[in-house]
Amino acid sequence: VNVTPDAAHFPTTMAFLKAGKHVFYEKPLALNADDAYAMVNEAEKRKLINMVNFTYRNASALQEARRIVQSGALGIMRNVTASYRQSWLVQPKWGDWKTEDSWLWRLSTAHGSKGALGDTGVHIFDFVAYGADTSFKEIAARLTTFDKAPGGKIGKYTLDANDSAMLQGDLANGAAVSIQDRSNRDPQCHGRAARRCAVRGDRHSVALGEEQHDVLRQRGADALEKLQVEVGPRVMRGIGTGIAAV
């Protein structure tokens, strides 16, 4: 398990791989694409695991959505939309970001932050790719940094990391993709993290809301098979055009 800071991921992981060790760590894989590809190639050459922890893959509803996509029931993939929203910049449930170093560093690139895109964007990318059983072919982003303090600074922290990312692109399965990553400024979340993803084909669509790993809906002209998805203490049941919590 590599628990070094982000900037040390590449040199330490390469040393571990060359020593024949499997490696597991938190995002990001590396600080740039060239280093990331080098790590992947080294792991593949040596038949080793080089793994980033994407915890949301364990959500049973996400796994069920992926199974439906893999079954071919949705038909030809046409469109995928997704969002990731948090609210710690607009409410104090997790602490006062204006006075606490544990939050301020997340807003400053000089202190290692990659902003919303680097913090939660990678999770929603994996949410989309895994749930839709595909990969990204091409993606473009518009990044926004909001004015949060006079002069854009609080103490030693320059608040220049991106707060919002709006992305559009194409997936390898031919579908168009649109993603909103508003991970720091959404008061509707009430302190929670809210992830959503909808996969639409030419026959059916699956929509997944993962605030509690517990919402899975499907819609289409034809009824699909009966579903039962375990979601911790709750069970999702449905048939045909909708699935609801019971």
Backbone as JSON, one array per atom type, in Angstrom:
{
  "sequence": "VNVTPDAAHFPTTMAFLKAGKHVFYEKPLALNADDAYAMVNEAEKRKLINMVNFTYRNASALQEARRIVQSGALGIMRNVTASYRQSWLVQPKWGDWKTEDSWLWRLSTAHGSKGALGDTGVHIFDFVAYGADTSFKEIAARLTTFDKAPGGKIGKYTLDANDSAMLQGDLANGAAVSIQDRSNRDPQCHGRAARRCAVRGDRHSVALGEEQHDVLRQRGADALEKLQVEVGPRVMRGIGTGIAAV",
  "N": [[0.85, -1.18, 0.0], [0.74, 2.07, -1.03], [1.24, 4.97, 0.56], [2.23, 7.48, 0.15], [2.65, 11.07, -0.52], [0.98, 12.73, -3.31], [2.85, 13.62, -5.29], [4.89, 11.84, -4.99], [4.04, 9.42, -5.89], [4.71, 8.38, -8.47], [7.68, 7.89, -8.59], [8.02, 6.18, -6.34], [6.18, 4.09, -6.78], [7.11, 3.02, -9.21], [9.51, 1.97, -8.32], [8.58, 0.01, -6.54], [7.19, -1.67, -8.33], [9.24, -2.55, -10.02], [10.56, -4.06, -8.22], [8.97, -6.19, -8.07], [6.5, -6.0, -6.74], [3.02, -5.82, -5.99], [0.89, -2.91, -6.2], [-1.12, -0.64, -4.37], [-3.08, 2.25, -4.04], [-4.33, 5.57, -3.21], [-6.08, 7.93, -5.35], [-4.29, 10.6, -7.02], [-3.34, 8.52, -9.85], [-0.93, 9.37, -11.02], [0.92, 12.46, -11.55], [0.85, 13.34, -14.13], [0.07, 12.43, -17.55], [2.09, 11.02, -18.96], [3.72, 9.87, -16.95], [1.78, 8.26, -15.74], [1.11, 6.43, -17.8], [3.58, 5.17, -18.02], [3.75, 3.85, -15.57], [1.54, 2.1, -15.77], [2.34, 0.56, -18.01], [4.66, -0.62, -17.0], [3.62, -2.2, -14.93], [1.95, -3.93, -16.39], [3.84, -5.21, -18.0], [5.21, -6.7, -16.11], [3.2, -8.22, -15.12], [1.74, -7.41, -12.84], [-0.37, -6.04, -10.21], [-1.52, -2.78, -10.31], [-3.09, -0.57, -8.7], [-5.67, 1.82, -8.28], [-7.77, 3.1, -5.73], [-11.08, 2.99, -6.2], [-13.79, 3.44, -4.63], [-16.54, 3.53, -5.12], [-17.23, 1.61, -6.92], [-18.06, -0.54, -5.51], [-20.71, -0.18, -4.99], [-23.84, -1.65, -5.02], [-25.98, -1.03, -6.71], [-24.71, 0.3, -8.82], [-23.18, -1.78, -9.87], [-25.25, -3.42, -10.73], [-26.39, -1.8, -12.69], [-24.29, -1.82, -14.55], [-24.34, -4.54, -15.21], [-26.79, -4.69, -16.55], [-26.25, -3.06, -18.78], [-24.2, -4.6, -19.98], [-25.68, -6.81, -20.7], [-26.91, -6.13, -23.02], [-29.46, -5.19, -23.14], [-30.17, -2.51, -23.3], [-29.79, -1.78, -25.86], [-28.31, -0.05, -28.65], [-25.78, 2.1, -27.53], [-26.39, 5.48, -26.84], [-26.28, 7.92, -25.33], [-24.77, 9.3, -22.41], [-25.13, 10.71, -19.25], [-23.9, 12.43, -16.36], [-23.29, 13.36, -12.92], [-21.55, 14.88, -10.17], [-21.86, 16.04, -6.99], [-21.08, 18.14, -4.25], [-21.08, 19.95, -1.08], [-19.44, 21.41, 0.66], [-18.35, 23.95, 0.58], [-20.4, 25.72, 0.96], [-21.8, 25.24, 3.26], [-21.5, 24.43, 6.78], [-21.23, 21.8, 7.71], [-19.15, 19.91, 7.61], [-17.11, 21.33, 8.68], [-15.37, 24.52, 9.04], [-14.33, 25.86, 6.24], [-13.0, 28.24, 5.72], [-11.3, 28.77, 7.77], [-9.91, 26.47, 8.47], [-7.07, 24.5, 7.98], [-7.25, 21.93, 6.98], [-9.18, 22.02, 5.05], [-8.65, 24.3, 3.5], [-6.3, 23.8, 2.0], [-7.24, 22.28, -0.08], [-8.17, 24.07, -1.89], [-6.08, 25.31, -3.06], [-3.64, 25.31, -5.49], [-0.9, 25.44, -5.11], [-0.55, 24.08, -2.78], [-1.0, 21.5, -3.42], [-3.52, 20.84, -4.42], [-5.76, 19.65, -6.94], [-8.13, 20.67, -7.49], [-11.74, 20.56, -8.02], [-11.97, 18.87, -10.23], [-9.76, 17.15, -10.03], [-10.18, 16.07, -7.51], [-12.86, 14.97, -7.14], [-13.66, 14.55, -9.73], [-12.28, 12.43, -10.98], [-13.49, 10.29, -9.76], [-16.16, 10.38, -10.7], [-15.67, 10.03, -13.38], [-14.78, 7.36, -13.38], [-17.09, 6.2, -12.38], [-18.83, 6.59, -14.53], [-17.49, 5.25, -16.67], [-17.23, 2.62, -15.67], [-19.9, 1.96, -14.99], [-21.18, 2.24, -17.48], [-19.82, 0.39, -18.86], [-17.5, 0.88, -20.54], [-14.98, 2.97, -22.07], [-13.32, 6.19, -22.06], [-13.17, 8.03, -25.04], [-12.68, 10.6, -26.03], [-12.46, 13.75, -24.41], [-13.43, 16.94, -23.22], [-12.96, 19.81, -21.14], [-14.43, 22.49, -19.28], [-13.21, 24.56, -16.93], [-13.89, 26.19, -13.85], [-13.08, 28.69, -11.52], [-14.24, 30.03, -8.6], [-14.78, 33.27, -7.1], [-13.8, 33.52, -3.89], [-12.75, 34.84, -1.73], [-11.43, 38.01, -0.56], [-9.11, 39.32, -2.85], [-8.51, 36.75, -3.58], [-7.22, 35.11, -1.71], [-6.56, 33.46, 1.41], [-4.87, 33.89, 4.21], [-1.92, 32.04, 3.92], [-2.81, 30.72, 1.73], [-3.47, 30.64, -1.65], [-6.38, 30.82, -3.44], [-6.85, 29.2, -5.93], [-7.55, 26.83, -7.19], [-9.67, 24.81, -9.3], [-13.21, 25.04, -8.96], [-15.39, 24.02, -10.2], [-16.32, 21.83, -12.84], [-17.2, 21.36, -16.16], [-17.95, 19.01, -18.5], [-17.67, 17.51, -21.74], [-17.88, 14.97, -24.24], [-16.86, 12.0, -26.05], [-17.55, 8.51, -25.83], [-15.97, 5.27, -25.91], [-17.76, 3.37, -26.79], [-19.32, 4.67, -28.6], [-21.24, 6.39, -27.64], [-22.36, 9.69, -26.72], [-21.13, 11.84, -24.12], [-21.83, 13.67, -21.16], [-20.83, 15.56, -18.41], [-21.19, 16.9, -15.16], [-19.34, 18.36, -12.68], [-19.67, 19.52, -9.81], [-18.36, 19.82, -7.27], [-17.98, 21.3, -4.95], [-19.8, 23.38, -4.39], [-22.67, 23.12, -3.96], [-25.56, 23.68, -2.46], [-27.82, 22.1, -2.27], [-27.13, 19.54, -1.61], [-26.83, 19.24, 1.1], [-24.64, 18.63, 2.76], [-24.0, 16.07, 1.97], [-22.51, 13.75, -0.39], [-23.42, 13.65, -3.74], [-24.02, 11.55, -6.31], [-24.81, 10.92, -9.67], [-25.92, 9.07, -12.52], [-26.86, 8.43, -15.85], [-27.58, 6.12, -18.33], [-28.25, 5.8, -21.65], [-29.8, 3.99, -24.17], [-30.83, 2.92, -27.51], [-33.06, 1.45, -27.04], [-33.66, 1.13, -24.28], [-33.18, 2.78, -21.07], [-31.02, 3.34, -18.26], [-31.0, 4.74, -15.07], [-29.1, 5.97, -12.43], [-28.93, 6.84, -9.1], [-26.83, 7.69, -6.55], [-26.63, 8.57, -3.89], [-27.13, 7.15, -1.53], [-26.35, 4.72, -2.42], [-28.63, 3.61, -3.65], [-30.66, 3.94, -5.64], [-32.13, 2.89, -8.55], [-33.25, 3.03, -11.78], [-35.13, 2.06, -14.64], [-36.11, 2.61, -17.97], [-38.14, 2.22, -20.84], [-39.43, 1.08, -24.05], [-40.12, -1.56, -23.94], [-40.75, -4.03, -21.43], [-38.3, -4.89, -19.03], [-36.53, -7.59, -17.33], [-37.52, -8.7, -14.03], [-36.08, -7.02, -11.24], [-33.88, -7.17, -8.45], [-32.09, -5.52, -6.17], [-29.6, -5.55, -3.83], [-29.05, -3.23, -1.29], [-27.49, -2.54, 1.13], [-29.27, -2.09, 4.1], [-31.59, -1.82, 2.71], [-33.79, -2.76, 0.01], [-34.1, -2.82, -3.49], [-36.81, -3.08, -5.61], [-38.46, -3.95, -8.64], [-40.24, -3.79, -11.77], [-40.32, -3.72, -15.27], [-40.96, -0.5, -16.14], [-39.93, 0.94, -13.97], [-38.05, 1.26, -10.88], [-38.31, 1.18, -7.42], [-37.64, 2.25, -4.03], [-38.25, 0.08, -1.28]],
  "CA": [[0.0, 0.0, 0.0], [1.56, 3.27, -1.16], [0.56, 6.08, 1.24], [3.03, 8.68, -0.02], [1.95, 12.19, -1.17], [0.73, 12.57, -4.75], [4.05, 13.83, -6.1], [5.8, 10.7, -4.81], [3.44, 8.19, -6.41], [5.43, 7.82, -9.62], [8.97, 7.25, -8.3], [7.92, 5.07, -5.38], [5.48, 2.98, -7.41], [8.01, 2.39, -10.18], [10.48, 1.16, -7.55], [7.87, -1.17, -6.05], [6.9, -2.56, -9.46], [10.5, -3.16, -10.47], [10.91, -5.03, -7.2], [8.01, -7.29, -8.17], [5.43, -5.83, -5.76], [1.74, -5.22, -6.35], [0.76, -1.6, -5.57], [-2.47, -0.13, -4.17], [-3.0, 3.59, -3.46], [-5.4, 6.5, -3.5], [-5.87, 8.82, -6.48], [-4.23, 10.26, -8.45], [-2.35, 7.55, -10.27], [0.3, 10.14, -11.19], [0.65, 13.88, -11.76], [0.7, 13.62, -15.56], [-0.27, 11.24, -18.35], [3.29, 10.26, -19.31], [4.09, 9.05, -15.79], [0.72, 7.26, -15.54], [1.29, 5.38, -18.8], [4.8, 4.43, -17.68], [3.39, 2.96, -14.46], [0.67, 1.04, -16.3], [3.14, -0.31, -18.87], [5.57, -1.4, -16.15], [2.81, -3.21, -14.24], [1.51, -4.94, -17.37], [5.02, -5.98, -18.41], [5.59, -7.61, -15.03], [1.99, -8.93, -14.71], [1.47, -7.01, -11.46], [-1.52, -5.17, -9.97], [-1.2, -1.38, -10.02], [-4.51, -0.29, -8.52], [-6.19, 2.99, -7.58], [-8.98, 2.75, -4.99], [-12.34, 3.63, -6.57], [-14.69, 2.75, -3.72], [-17.93, 3.51, -5.56], [-17.49, 0.4, -7.69], [-18.69, -1.52, -4.63], [-22.15, 0.09, -4.88], [-24.56, -2.74, -5.69], [-26.79, -0.49, -7.8], [-23.8, 0.56, -9.94], [-22.86, -3.08, -10.46], [-26.43, -3.9, -11.45], [-26.49, -1.0, -13.92], [-23.28, -2.34, -15.47], [-24.8, -5.83, -15.7], [-27.85, -4.43, -17.54], [-25.57, -2.59, -19.99], [-23.49, -5.73, -20.58], [-26.65, -7.76, -21.23], [-27.37, -5.67, -24.32], [-30.88, -4.85, -23.08], [-30.39, -1.1, -23.62], [-29.61, -1.57, -27.3], [-27.11, 0.71, -29.03], [-25.56, 3.21, -26.62], [-26.55, 6.78, -27.48], [-25.96, 9.09, -24.52], [-24.54, 9.1, -20.98], [-24.99, 11.94, -18.48], [-23.53, 12.14, -14.98], [-22.93, 14.52, -12.09], [-21.03, 14.67, -8.82], [-22.07, 17.3, -6.29], [-20.88, 18.25, -2.81], [-21.52, 21.26, -0.62], [-18.69, 21.85, 1.83], [-18.02, 25.37, 0.49], [-21.57, 26.55, 1.21], [-22.41, 24.91, 4.54], [-20.43, 24.11, 7.74], [-21.42, 20.48, 8.31], [-17.87, 19.21, 7.73], [-16.12, 22.24, 9.22], [-15.28, 25.86, 8.47], [-13.24, 25.83, 5.28], [-12.31, 29.53, 5.7], [-10.35, 28.85, 8.88], [-9.27, 25.19, 8.76], [-6.09, 24.07, 6.99], [-7.67, 20.65, 6.39], [-10.0, 22.32, 3.89], [-8.07, 25.35, 2.67], [-5.33, 23.27, 1.05], [-7.98, 21.74, -1.22], [-8.5, 25.17, -2.78], [-4.82, 25.94, -3.46], [-2.79, 24.43, -6.29], [0.45, 25.44, -4.54], [-0.55, 23.13, -1.67], [-1.23, 20.16, -3.93], [-4.88, 20.58, -4.88], [-6.11, 19.62, -8.35], [-9.48, 21.2, -7.59], [-12.87, 19.64, -8.13], [-11.71, 17.87, -11.28], [-8.83, 16.14, -9.52], [-10.65, 15.46, -6.26], [-14.04, 14.13, -7.36], [-13.84, 14.29, -11.15], [-11.8, 11.1, -11.33], [-14.48, 9.32, -9.29], [-17.32, 10.35, -11.59], [-15.19, 9.41, -14.62], [-14.81, 5.91, -13.19], [-18.5, 5.87, -12.23], [-19.38, 6.53, -15.88], [-16.84, 4.21, -17.47], [-17.56, 1.3, -15.13], [-21.34, 1.72, -15.1], [-21.55, 2.11, -18.89], [-18.98, -0.68, -19.41], [-16.78, 1.42, -21.68], [-13.89, 3.88, -21.7], [-13.42, 7.5, -22.7], [-12.44, 8.21, -26.3], [-12.26, 12.0, -26.1], [-13.17, 14.55, -23.43], [-13.0, 18.34, -23.09], [-13.49, 20.36, -19.9], [-14.37, 23.9, -18.95], [-12.98, 24.65, -15.49], [-14.21, 27.5, -13.28], [-12.68, 28.97, -10.14], [-15.09, 31.1, -8.11], [-14.2, 34.26, -6.19], [-14.2, 33.06, -2.57], [-12.16, 35.67, -0.67], [-10.79, 39.22, -1.1], [-7.8, 39.07, -3.42], [-8.33, 35.34, -3.89], [-6.3, 34.49, -0.77], [-6.81, 33.41, 2.85], [-3.58, 33.57, 4.81], [-0.9, 31.57, 2.98], [-3.44, 29.94, 0.68], [-4.05, 31.26, -2.84], [-7.53, 29.98, -3.74], [-6.85, 29.18, -7.4], [-7.95, 25.53, -7.73], [-10.99, 24.85, -9.93], [-14.35, 24.67, -8.11], [-16.44, 23.41, -11.02], [-15.88, 21.31, -14.14], [-18.25, 20.95, -17.08], [-17.23, 18.2, -19.47], [-18.39, 16.85, -22.82], [-16.99, 14.17, -25.05], [-17.33, 10.76, -26.67], [-17.11, 7.27, -25.23], [-15.48, 4.28, -26.87], [-18.89, 2.61, -27.34], [-20.03, 5.5, -29.55], [-22.18, 7.3, -26.97], [-21.92, 11.01, -26.28], [-21.13, 11.91, -22.66], [-21.84, 15.0, -20.56], [-20.59, 15.4, -16.97], [-21.09, 18.07, -14.31], [-18.61, 18.08, -11.44], [-19.83, 20.69, -8.96], [-18.12, 19.1, -6.02], [-17.74, 22.13, -3.78], [-20.69, 24.52, -4.21], [-24.06, 22.78, -4.22], [-26.26, 23.62, -1.18], [-28.89, 21.1, -2.27], [-26.61, 18.25, -1.14], [-26.98, 19.21, 2.55], [-23.49, 17.99, 3.38], [-23.74, 14.74, 1.41], [-22.02, 13.65, -1.76], [-24.51, 13.17, -4.59], [-23.55, 11.09, -7.62], [-25.88, 10.43, -10.53], [-25.49, 8.68, -13.86], [-27.92, 7.86, -16.7], [-27.07, 5.5, -19.55], [-29.4, 5.71, -22.55], [-29.62, 3.31, -25.44], [-31.93, 3.16, -28.43], [-34.21, 0.65, -26.6], [-33.95, 1.36, -22.87], [-32.2, 3.58, -20.34], [-30.84, 3.06, -16.84], [-30.58, 5.92, -14.32], [-28.57, 5.57, -11.14], [-28.64, 7.89, -8.14], [-26.02, 6.92, -5.62], [-26.41, 9.22, -2.61], [-27.07, 6.08, -0.55], [-26.19, 3.49, -3.2], [-29.92, 2.97, -3.52], [-31.7, 4.24, -6.61], [-31.87, 2.36, -9.89], [-34.47, 3.07, -12.58], [-34.98, 1.73, -16.05], [-37.27, 3.01, -18.75], [-38.05, 1.84, -22.24], [-40.69, 0.69, -24.67], [-40.4, -2.94, -23.57], [-40.44, -4.35, -20.04], [-37.13, -5.71, -18.76], [-36.78, -8.59, -16.32], [-37.66, -8.23, -12.66], [-34.78, -6.77, -10.63], [-33.8, -7.03, -7.0], [-30.73, -5.07, -5.93], [-29.31, -5.36, -2.42], [-28.42, -1.94, -1.01], [-27.37, -2.45, 2.57], [-30.49, -2.5, 4.79], [-32.75, -1.61, 1.86], [-33.84, -3.58, -1.2], [-34.79, -2.18, -4.6], [-37.55, -4.05, -6.4], [-39.24, -3.31, -9.68], [-40.42, -4.53, -13.01], [-40.73, -2.9, -16.39], [-40.51, 0.87, -16.35], [-39.4, 1.67, -12.81], [-37.63, 0.55, -9.66], [-38.47, 2.1, -6.3], [-37.22, 1.74, -2.75], [-39.31, -0.46, -0.44]],
  "C": [[0.89, 1.24, 0.0], [0.78, 4.45, -0.57], [1.36, 7.37, 1.15], [2.19, 9.81, -0.63], [1.88, 12.0, -2.68], [2.0, 12.65, -5.58], [5.03, 12.67, -6.02], [5.26, 9.4, -5.39], [4.28, 7.56, -7.51], [6.77, 7.18, -9.23], [8.87, 6.07, -7.35], [7.24, 3.85, -6.01], [6.36, 2.27, -8.43], [9.03, 1.52, -9.47], [9.81, -0.11, -7.03], [7.63, -2.17, -7.17], [8.16, -3.28, -9.94], [11.02, -4.18, -9.47], [9.92, -6.2, -7.16], [6.84, -7.21, -7.21], [4.16, -5.29, -6.41], [1.61, -3.89, -5.6], [-0.7, -1.16, -5.54], [-2.36, 1.24, -3.51], [-4.21, 4.41, -3.84], [-5.07, 7.32, -4.75], [-5.0, 10.01, -6.06], [-3.18, 9.18, -8.72], [-0.98, 8.21, -10.38], [-0.08, 11.59, -11.44], [0.52, 14.26, -13.22], [0.52, 12.31, -16.32], [0.95, 10.4, -18.67], [3.71, 9.34, -18.17], [3.07, 7.94, -15.57], [0.86, 6.11, -16.53], [2.53, 4.53, -18.5], [4.53, 3.44, -16.56], [2.55, 1.8, -14.93], [1.48, 0.05, -17.13], [4.08, -1.19, -18.05], [4.82, -2.51, -15.44], [2.38, -4.31, -15.2], [2.67, -5.81, -17.81], [5.38, -7.04, -17.38], [4.4, -8.41, -14.5], [1.68, -8.68, -13.23], [0.23, -6.13, -11.39], [-1.02, -3.79, -9.61], [-2.55, -0.66, -9.92], [-4.77, 1.0, -7.74], [-7.53, 2.62, -6.94], [-10.17, 3.6, -5.44], [-13.47, 2.92, -5.82], [-16.11, 2.62, -4.25], [-18.24, 2.31, -6.45], [-18.17, -0.67, -6.83], [-20.19, -1.29, -4.47], [-22.93, -0.96, -5.68], [-25.41, -2.24, -6.85], [-25.94, -0.19, -9.02], [-23.44, -0.75, -10.63], [-24.03, -3.65, -11.24], [-26.64, -3.12, -12.74], [-25.51, -1.51, -14.97], [-23.73, -3.68, -16.06], [-25.86, -5.66, -16.77], [-27.24, -3.96, -18.86], [-24.92, -3.75, -20.72], [-24.45, -6.74, -21.2], [-27.13, -7.39, -22.63], [-28.81, -5.19, -24.33], [-31.16, -3.39, -23.45], [-30.31, -0.83, -25.12], [-28.32, -0.83, -27.58], [-26.97, 1.92, -28.11], [-25.61, 4.54, -27.37], [-26.0, 7.94, -26.66], [-25.75, 8.68, -23.06], [-24.38, 10.47, -20.33], [-24.69, 11.58, -17.03], [-23.21, 13.43, -14.25], [-22.41, 14.06, -10.75], [-21.12, 16.0, -8.11], [-21.76, 17.14, -4.8], [-21.18, 19.68, -2.39], [-20.67, 21.87, 0.49], [-18.24, 23.31, 1.75], [-19.21, 26.28, 0.83], [-22.33, 26.16, 2.48], [-21.32, 24.34, 5.47], [-20.47, 22.7, 8.3], [-20.11, 19.76, 8.54], [-16.78, 20.09, 8.33], [-16.12, 23.57, 8.5], [-14.08, 25.95, 7.53], [-12.43, 27.12, 5.28], [-11.23, 29.64, 6.77], [-9.55, 27.58, 9.12], [-8.33, 24.77, 7.63], [-6.51, 22.79, 6.28], [-8.58, 20.83, 5.19], [-9.34, 23.33, 2.95], [-7.07, 24.81, 1.65], [-6.0, 22.73, -0.21], [-8.33, 22.8, -2.25], [-7.26, 25.82, -3.38], [-3.93, 24.98, -4.23], [-1.37, 24.36, -5.74], [0.57, 24.45, -3.38], [-0.98, 21.74, -2.11], [-2.61, 19.87, -4.47], [-4.97, 20.57, -6.41], [-7.56, 20.07, -8.55], [-10.55, 20.13, -7.66], [-12.6, 18.52, -9.13], [-10.79, 16.77, -10.76], [-9.34, 15.41, -8.3], [-11.8, 14.49, -6.5], [-14.27, 13.79, -8.83], [-13.4, 12.89, -11.54], [-12.78, 10.02, -10.87], [-15.68, 9.24, -10.24], [-16.92, 9.81, -12.96], [-15.27, 7.89, -14.51], [-16.24, 5.41, -13.04], [-19.15, 5.68, -13.59], [-18.8, 5.35, -16.65], [-17.2, 2.81, -16.99], [-19.04, 0.99, -15.32], [-21.79, 1.51, -16.53], [-20.71, 1.06, -19.61], [-18.23, -0.23, -20.66], [-15.61, 2.24, -21.18], [-14.1, 5.2, -22.44], [-12.57, 7.53, -23.97], [-11.87, 9.61, -26.38], [-13.09, 12.81, -25.12], [-12.58, 15.96, -23.38], [-13.68, 18.92, -21.86], [-13.42, 21.88, -19.87], [-14.3, 24.01, -17.44], [-13.25, 26.07, -15.01], [-13.72, 27.57, -11.85], [-13.47, 30.19, -9.67], [-14.3, 32.05, -7.19], [-14.7, 33.96, -4.77], [-13.67, 33.92, -1.42], [-11.54, 36.91, -1.3], [-9.37, 38.94, -1.6], [-7.51, 37.62, -3.74], [-7.39, 34.61, -2.94], [-6.91, 34.48, 0.64], [-5.51, 32.97, 3.5], [-2.56, 33.2, 3.76], [-1.49, 30.85, 1.77], [-3.98, 30.82, -0.45], [-5.14, 30.34, -3.37], [-7.75, 29.91, -5.25], [-7.24, 27.84, -8.01], [-9.37, 25.61, -8.29], [-12.07, 24.36, -8.96], [-15.43, 23.93, -8.88], [-15.84, 22.96, -12.35], [-17.1, 20.87, -14.93], [-17.58, 20.25, -18.25], [-18.17, 17.61, -20.51], [-17.39, 16.05, -23.65], [-17.67, 12.96, -25.64], [-16.75, 9.57, -25.94], [-16.72, 6.27, -26.3], [-16.61, 3.46, -27.49], [-19.75, 3.43, -28.29], [-21.0, 6.49, -28.94], [-21.53, 8.66, -26.71], [-22.01, 11.07, -24.77], [-21.08, 13.37, -22.22], [-21.77, 14.84, -19.05], [-20.53, 16.76, -16.3], [-20.4, 17.66, -13.02], [-18.61, 19.34, -10.6], [-19.57, 20.25, -7.53], [-18.0, 19.98, -4.8], [-18.81, 23.16, -3.5], [-22.15, 24.2, -4.5], [-24.82, 22.64, -2.9], [-27.35, 22.58, -1.12], [-28.42, 19.75, -1.72], [-26.72, 18.11, 0.38], [-25.86, 18.42, 3.22], [-23.15, 16.62, 2.82], [-23.06, 14.86, 0.05], [-23.12, 13.02, -2.61], [-23.96, 12.82, -5.96], [-24.74, 10.55, -8.41], [-25.31, 10.08, -11.9], [-26.68, 8.06, -14.59], [-27.29, 7.36, -17.98], [-28.27, 5.22, -20.45], [-29.02, 5.01, -23.84], [-30.79, 3.58, -26.35], [-33.16, 2.31, -28.08], [-34.62, 0.97, -25.16], [-32.93, 2.32, -22.29], [-32.16, 3.16, -18.88], [-30.35, 4.33, -16.17], [-30.23, 5.5, -12.91], [-28.31, 6.8, -10.29], [-28.02, 7.25, -6.93], [-25.74, 7.65, -4.31], [-26.28, 8.19, -1.49], [-26.9, 4.72, -1.22], [-27.55, 2.82, -3.44], [-30.98, 3.29, -4.56], [-31.29, 3.71, -7.98], [-33.19, 2.33, -10.64], [-34.16, 2.62, -14.01], [-36.27, 2.08, -16.78], [-37.07, 2.58, -20.2], [-39.39, 1.38, -22.76], [-41.11, -0.71, -24.25], [-40.01, -3.17, -22.12], [-39.17, -5.21, -19.97], [-37.48, -6.71, -17.66], [-36.91, -7.97, -14.93], [-36.28, -8.1, -12.02], [-34.91, -6.74, -9.12], [-32.34, -6.73, -6.68], [-30.54, -4.84, -4.45], [-28.57, -4.04, -2.22], [-28.33, -1.75, 0.5], [-28.67, -2.92, 3.21], [-31.73, -2.39, 3.92], [-32.66, -2.51, 0.63], [-34.62, -2.82, -2.26], [-35.52, -3.29, -5.38], [-38.33, -3.32, -7.48], [-39.36, -4.19, -10.9], [-40.83, -3.54, -14.09], [-40.13, -1.52, -16.36], [-39.95, 1.56, -15.13], [-38.99, 0.76, -11.67], [-37.71, 1.55, -8.53], [-38.03, 1.43, -5.01], [-38.42, 1.22, -1.95], [-38.72, -0.81, 0.92]]
}
